[in-house]
Short mmCIF file of C-alpha atoms in Angstrom, two decimals:
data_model
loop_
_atom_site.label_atom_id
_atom_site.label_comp_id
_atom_site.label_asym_id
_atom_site.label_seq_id
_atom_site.Cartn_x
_atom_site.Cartn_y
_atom_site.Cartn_z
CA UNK A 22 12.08 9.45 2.61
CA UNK A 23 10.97 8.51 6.03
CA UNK A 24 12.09 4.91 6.33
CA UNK A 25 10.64 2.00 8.41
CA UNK A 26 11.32 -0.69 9.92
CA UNK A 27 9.09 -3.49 11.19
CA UNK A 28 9.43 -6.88 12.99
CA UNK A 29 9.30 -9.81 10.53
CA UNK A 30 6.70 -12.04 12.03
CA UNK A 31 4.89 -12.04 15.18
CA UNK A 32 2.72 -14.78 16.83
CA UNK A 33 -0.45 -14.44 19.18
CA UNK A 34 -3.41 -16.59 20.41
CA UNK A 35 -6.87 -15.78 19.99
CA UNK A 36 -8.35 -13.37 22.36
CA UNK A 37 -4.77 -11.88 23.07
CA UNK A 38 -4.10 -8.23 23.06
CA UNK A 39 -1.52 -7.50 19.91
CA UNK A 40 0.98 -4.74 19.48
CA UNK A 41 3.36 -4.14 16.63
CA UNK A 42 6.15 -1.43 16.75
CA UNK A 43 7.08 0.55 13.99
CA UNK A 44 10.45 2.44 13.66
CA UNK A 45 10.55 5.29 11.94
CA UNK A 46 13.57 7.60 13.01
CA UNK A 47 13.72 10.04 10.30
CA UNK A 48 10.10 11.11 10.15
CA UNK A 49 9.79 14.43 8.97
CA UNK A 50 7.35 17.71 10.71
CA UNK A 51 4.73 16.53 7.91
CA UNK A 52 4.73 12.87 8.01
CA UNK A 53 1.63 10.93 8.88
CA UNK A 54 1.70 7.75 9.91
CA UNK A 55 -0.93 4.96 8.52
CA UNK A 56 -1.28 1.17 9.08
CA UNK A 57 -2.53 -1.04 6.65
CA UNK A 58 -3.74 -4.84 6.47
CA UNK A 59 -3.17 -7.02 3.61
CA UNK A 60 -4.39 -10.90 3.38
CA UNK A 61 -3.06 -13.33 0.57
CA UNK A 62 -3.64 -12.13 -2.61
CA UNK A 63 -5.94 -9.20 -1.77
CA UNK A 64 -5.26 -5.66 -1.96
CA UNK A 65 -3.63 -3.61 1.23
CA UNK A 66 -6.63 -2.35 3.57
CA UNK A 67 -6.83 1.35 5.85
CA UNK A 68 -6.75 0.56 9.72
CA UNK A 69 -6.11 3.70 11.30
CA UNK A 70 -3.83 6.75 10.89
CA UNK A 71 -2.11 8.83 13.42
CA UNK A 72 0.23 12.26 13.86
CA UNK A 73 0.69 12.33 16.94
CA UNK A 74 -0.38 10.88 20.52
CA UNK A 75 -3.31 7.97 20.22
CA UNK A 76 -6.24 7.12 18.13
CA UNK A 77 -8.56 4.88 18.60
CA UNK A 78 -10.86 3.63 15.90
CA UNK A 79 -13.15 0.33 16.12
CA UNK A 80 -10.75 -1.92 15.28
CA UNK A 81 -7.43 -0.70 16.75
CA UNK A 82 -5.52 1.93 18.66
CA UNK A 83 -2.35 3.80 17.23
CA UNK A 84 0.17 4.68 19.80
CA UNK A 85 2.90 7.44 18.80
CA UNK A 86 5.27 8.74 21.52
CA UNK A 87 6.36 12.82 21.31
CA UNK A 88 9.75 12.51 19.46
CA UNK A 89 7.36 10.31 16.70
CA UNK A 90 10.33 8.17 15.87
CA UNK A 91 8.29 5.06 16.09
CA UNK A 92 4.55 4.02 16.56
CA UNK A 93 2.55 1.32 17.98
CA UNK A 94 -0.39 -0.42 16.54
CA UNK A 95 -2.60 -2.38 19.07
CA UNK A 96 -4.99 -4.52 18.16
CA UNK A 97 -7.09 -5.98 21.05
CA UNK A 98 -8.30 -9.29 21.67
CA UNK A 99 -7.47 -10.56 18.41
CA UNK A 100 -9.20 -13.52 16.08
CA UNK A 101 -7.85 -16.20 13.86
CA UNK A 102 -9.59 -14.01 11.20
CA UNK A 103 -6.63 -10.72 12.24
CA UNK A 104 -4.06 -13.44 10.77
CA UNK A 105 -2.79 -10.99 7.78
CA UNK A 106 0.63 -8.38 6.99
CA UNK A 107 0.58 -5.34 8.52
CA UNK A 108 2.63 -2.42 7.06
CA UNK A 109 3.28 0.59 8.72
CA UNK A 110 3.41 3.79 6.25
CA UNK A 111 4.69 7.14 6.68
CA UNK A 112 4.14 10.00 4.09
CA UNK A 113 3.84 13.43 3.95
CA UNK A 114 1.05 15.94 2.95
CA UNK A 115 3.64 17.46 -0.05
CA UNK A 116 2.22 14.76 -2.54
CA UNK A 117 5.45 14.72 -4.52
CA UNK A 118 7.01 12.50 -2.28
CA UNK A 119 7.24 8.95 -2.98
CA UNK A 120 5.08 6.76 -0.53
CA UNK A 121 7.18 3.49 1.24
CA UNK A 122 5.37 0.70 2.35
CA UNK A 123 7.50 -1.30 5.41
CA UNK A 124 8.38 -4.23 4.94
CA UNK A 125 5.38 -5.93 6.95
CA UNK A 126 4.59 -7.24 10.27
CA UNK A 127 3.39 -11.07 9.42
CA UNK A 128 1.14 -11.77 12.37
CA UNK A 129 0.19 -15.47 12.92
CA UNK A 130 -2.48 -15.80 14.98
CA UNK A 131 -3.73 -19.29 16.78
CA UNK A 132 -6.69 -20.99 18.47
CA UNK B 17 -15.37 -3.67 -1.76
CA UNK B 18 -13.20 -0.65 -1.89
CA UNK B 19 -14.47 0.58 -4.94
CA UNK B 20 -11.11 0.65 -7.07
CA UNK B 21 -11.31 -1.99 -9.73
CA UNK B 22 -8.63 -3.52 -11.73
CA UNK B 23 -8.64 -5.35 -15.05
CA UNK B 24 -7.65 -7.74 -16.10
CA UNK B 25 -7.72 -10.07 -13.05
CA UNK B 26 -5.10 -12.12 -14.19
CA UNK B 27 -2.56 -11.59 -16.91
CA UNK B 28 -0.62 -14.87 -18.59
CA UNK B 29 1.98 -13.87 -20.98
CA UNK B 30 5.60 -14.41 -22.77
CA UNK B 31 8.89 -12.67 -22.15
CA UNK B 32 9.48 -9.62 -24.13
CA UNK B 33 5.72 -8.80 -24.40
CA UNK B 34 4.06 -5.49 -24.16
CA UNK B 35 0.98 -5.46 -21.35
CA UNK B 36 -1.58 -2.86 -20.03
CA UNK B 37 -3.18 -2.55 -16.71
CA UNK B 38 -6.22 -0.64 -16.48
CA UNK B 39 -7.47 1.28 -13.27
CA UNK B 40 -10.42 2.63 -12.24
CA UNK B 41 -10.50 4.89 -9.29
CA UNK B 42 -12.96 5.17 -6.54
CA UNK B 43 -15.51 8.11 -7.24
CA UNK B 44 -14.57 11.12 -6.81
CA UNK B 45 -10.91 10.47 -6.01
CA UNK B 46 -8.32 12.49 -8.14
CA UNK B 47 -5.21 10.34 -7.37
CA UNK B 48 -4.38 7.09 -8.44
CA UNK B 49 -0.88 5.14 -7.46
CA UNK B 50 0.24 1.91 -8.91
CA UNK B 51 2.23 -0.73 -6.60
CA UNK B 52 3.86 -3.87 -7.37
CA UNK B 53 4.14 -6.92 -4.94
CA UNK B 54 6.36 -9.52 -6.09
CA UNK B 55 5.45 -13.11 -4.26
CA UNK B 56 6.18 -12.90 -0.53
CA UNK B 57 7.67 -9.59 -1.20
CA UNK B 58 6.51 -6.09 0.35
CA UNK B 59 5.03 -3.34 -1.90
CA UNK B 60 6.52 -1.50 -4.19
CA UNK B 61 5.58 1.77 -4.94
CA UNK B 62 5.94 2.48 -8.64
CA UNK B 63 3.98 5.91 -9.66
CA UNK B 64 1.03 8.16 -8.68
CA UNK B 65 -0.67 10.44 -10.69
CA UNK B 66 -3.14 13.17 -9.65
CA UNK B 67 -5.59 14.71 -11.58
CA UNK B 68 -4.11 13.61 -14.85
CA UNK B 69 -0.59 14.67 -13.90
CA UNK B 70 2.35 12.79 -12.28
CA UNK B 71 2.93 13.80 -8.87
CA UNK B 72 5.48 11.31 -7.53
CA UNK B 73 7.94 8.66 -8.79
CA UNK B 74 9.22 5.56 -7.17
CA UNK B 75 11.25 2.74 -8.77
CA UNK B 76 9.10 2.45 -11.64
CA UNK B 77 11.75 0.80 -14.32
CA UNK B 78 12.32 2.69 -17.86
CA UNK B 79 10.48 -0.40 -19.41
CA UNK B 80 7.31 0.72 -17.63
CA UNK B 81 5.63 3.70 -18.23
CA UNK B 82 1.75 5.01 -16.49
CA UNK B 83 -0.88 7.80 -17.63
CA UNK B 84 -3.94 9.39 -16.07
CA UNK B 85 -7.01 9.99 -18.63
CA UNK B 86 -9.48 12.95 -18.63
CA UNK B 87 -12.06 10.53 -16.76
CA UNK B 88 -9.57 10.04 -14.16
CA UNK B 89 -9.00 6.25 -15.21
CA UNK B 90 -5.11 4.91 -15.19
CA UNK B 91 -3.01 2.19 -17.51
CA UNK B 92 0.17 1.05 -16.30
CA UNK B 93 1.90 -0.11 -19.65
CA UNK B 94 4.56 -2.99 -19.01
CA UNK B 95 6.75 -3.45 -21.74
CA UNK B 96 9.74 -5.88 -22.63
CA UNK B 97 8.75 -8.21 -19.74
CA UNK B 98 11.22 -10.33 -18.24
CA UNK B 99 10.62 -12.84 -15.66
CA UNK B 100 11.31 -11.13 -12.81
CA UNK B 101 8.32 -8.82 -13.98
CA UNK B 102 5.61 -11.83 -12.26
CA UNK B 103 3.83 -10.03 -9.72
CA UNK B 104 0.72 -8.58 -8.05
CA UNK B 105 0.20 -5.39 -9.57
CA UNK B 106 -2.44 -2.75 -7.22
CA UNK B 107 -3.55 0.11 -7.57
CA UNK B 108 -5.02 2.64 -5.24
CA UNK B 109 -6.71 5.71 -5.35
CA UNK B 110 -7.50 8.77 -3.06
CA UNK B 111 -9.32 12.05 -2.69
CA UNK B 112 -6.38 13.97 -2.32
CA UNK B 113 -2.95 15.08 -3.48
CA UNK B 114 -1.42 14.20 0.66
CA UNK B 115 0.39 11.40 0.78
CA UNK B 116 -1.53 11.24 4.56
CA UNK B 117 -4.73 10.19 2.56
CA UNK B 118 -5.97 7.26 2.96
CA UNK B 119 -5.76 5.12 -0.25
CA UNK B 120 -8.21 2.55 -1.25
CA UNK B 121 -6.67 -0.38 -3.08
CA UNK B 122 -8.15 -2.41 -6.16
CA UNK B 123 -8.38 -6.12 -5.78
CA UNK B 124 -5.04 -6.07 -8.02
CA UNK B 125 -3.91 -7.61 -11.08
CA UNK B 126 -1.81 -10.77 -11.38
CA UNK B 127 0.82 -11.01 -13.94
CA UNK B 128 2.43 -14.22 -14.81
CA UNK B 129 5.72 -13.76 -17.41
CA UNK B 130 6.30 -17.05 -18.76
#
């Protein structure tokens, strides 16, 4: 299992560009990599999913370097509303494979 | 709404109780996973089932146990409950077997073990 590893808690003002690093050194050929949002009590949400290079989707860009041992979500000009955990998940396309959530990002954001 | 729902919204019950969570996947998706979130804690993949079948296993206890009906529908069955059972219980569903899918989660389930 590709495991990951995420900064505890991050803090950012509003307006700021945001971008939280994922570590994933053991990601194997079929791994995709997939960041999700999660507020209090509500269930995770999809952001945007990568394999390799950039995307770009309304709401955020995913950076992933060649050797794919880590990835970079960017979130730009952010609002007190982006306050939230964001886990970074890596899974395969084999479906037998248990999924692992990171342990979360906990961004703080302020006015 | 991400068109998983979850029942019941809240569950309030005693130690060394039996419980079931009930799942309903998104239309049209085949796979359904079941997480746990303890409080402040990260999630916790527990099972996922696909098509009626299980497909993957993650540290689901021997005190819990999950199925997949014909109509695609999923109970996670919590039995013996201890304390340290209290947690946010979600489940997610997607279109297919990958584990790259994106999976849509239900609004969860909150079970207190008193």
């Amino acid at each position: 299992l590709a495991k990951t590893t995420q900064p505890i808690s991050m803090d950012s003002y509003e307006g700021q560009e945001v971008n939280i690093t994922c570590s994933h050194n053991n990601i194997a050929t079929n791994d995709y990599i997939t960041w999700y949002q999660q507020f209090p009590s509500q269930g995770p949400r999809f952001i945007i999913q990568g394999y390799k290079t950039k995307v770009t989707n309304e709401v955020a860009s995913l950076f992933i370097p060649a050797d794919r041992k880590s990835s970079t979500l960017s979130l730009p000009r952010v609002s007190l509303s982006d306050t939230a955990v964001y886990y970074c998940l890596v899974g395969g396309d084999t479906g037998r494979r248990a999924l692992t959530f990171g342990s979360g990002t906990r961004l703080q954001v302020q006015p | 709404d991400s068109g998983v729902t979850q029942t019941p919204k809240h569950l309030i019950t005693a130690t060394g109780q039996r419980v079931t969570l009930r799942c309903s996947p998104r239309s049209g998706d085949l796979s359904v996973y079941w997480y746990q979130q303890s409080l402040d804690q990260g999630l916790q993949f527990l099972i996922q089932y696909y098509n009626g079948e299980e497909r993957a296993k993650g540290n689901i206890l021997e005190r819990f146990s999950a199925q997949q009906f014909p109509d695609l529908h999923s109970e996670l069955n919590l039995s013996s409950l201890e304390l340290g059972d209290s947690a946010l219980y979600f489940c997610a569903s997607s279109v297919e077997l990958a584990g790259a899918d994106t999976q849509y989660f239900g609004p969860g389930t909150r079970l207190t073990v008193l």
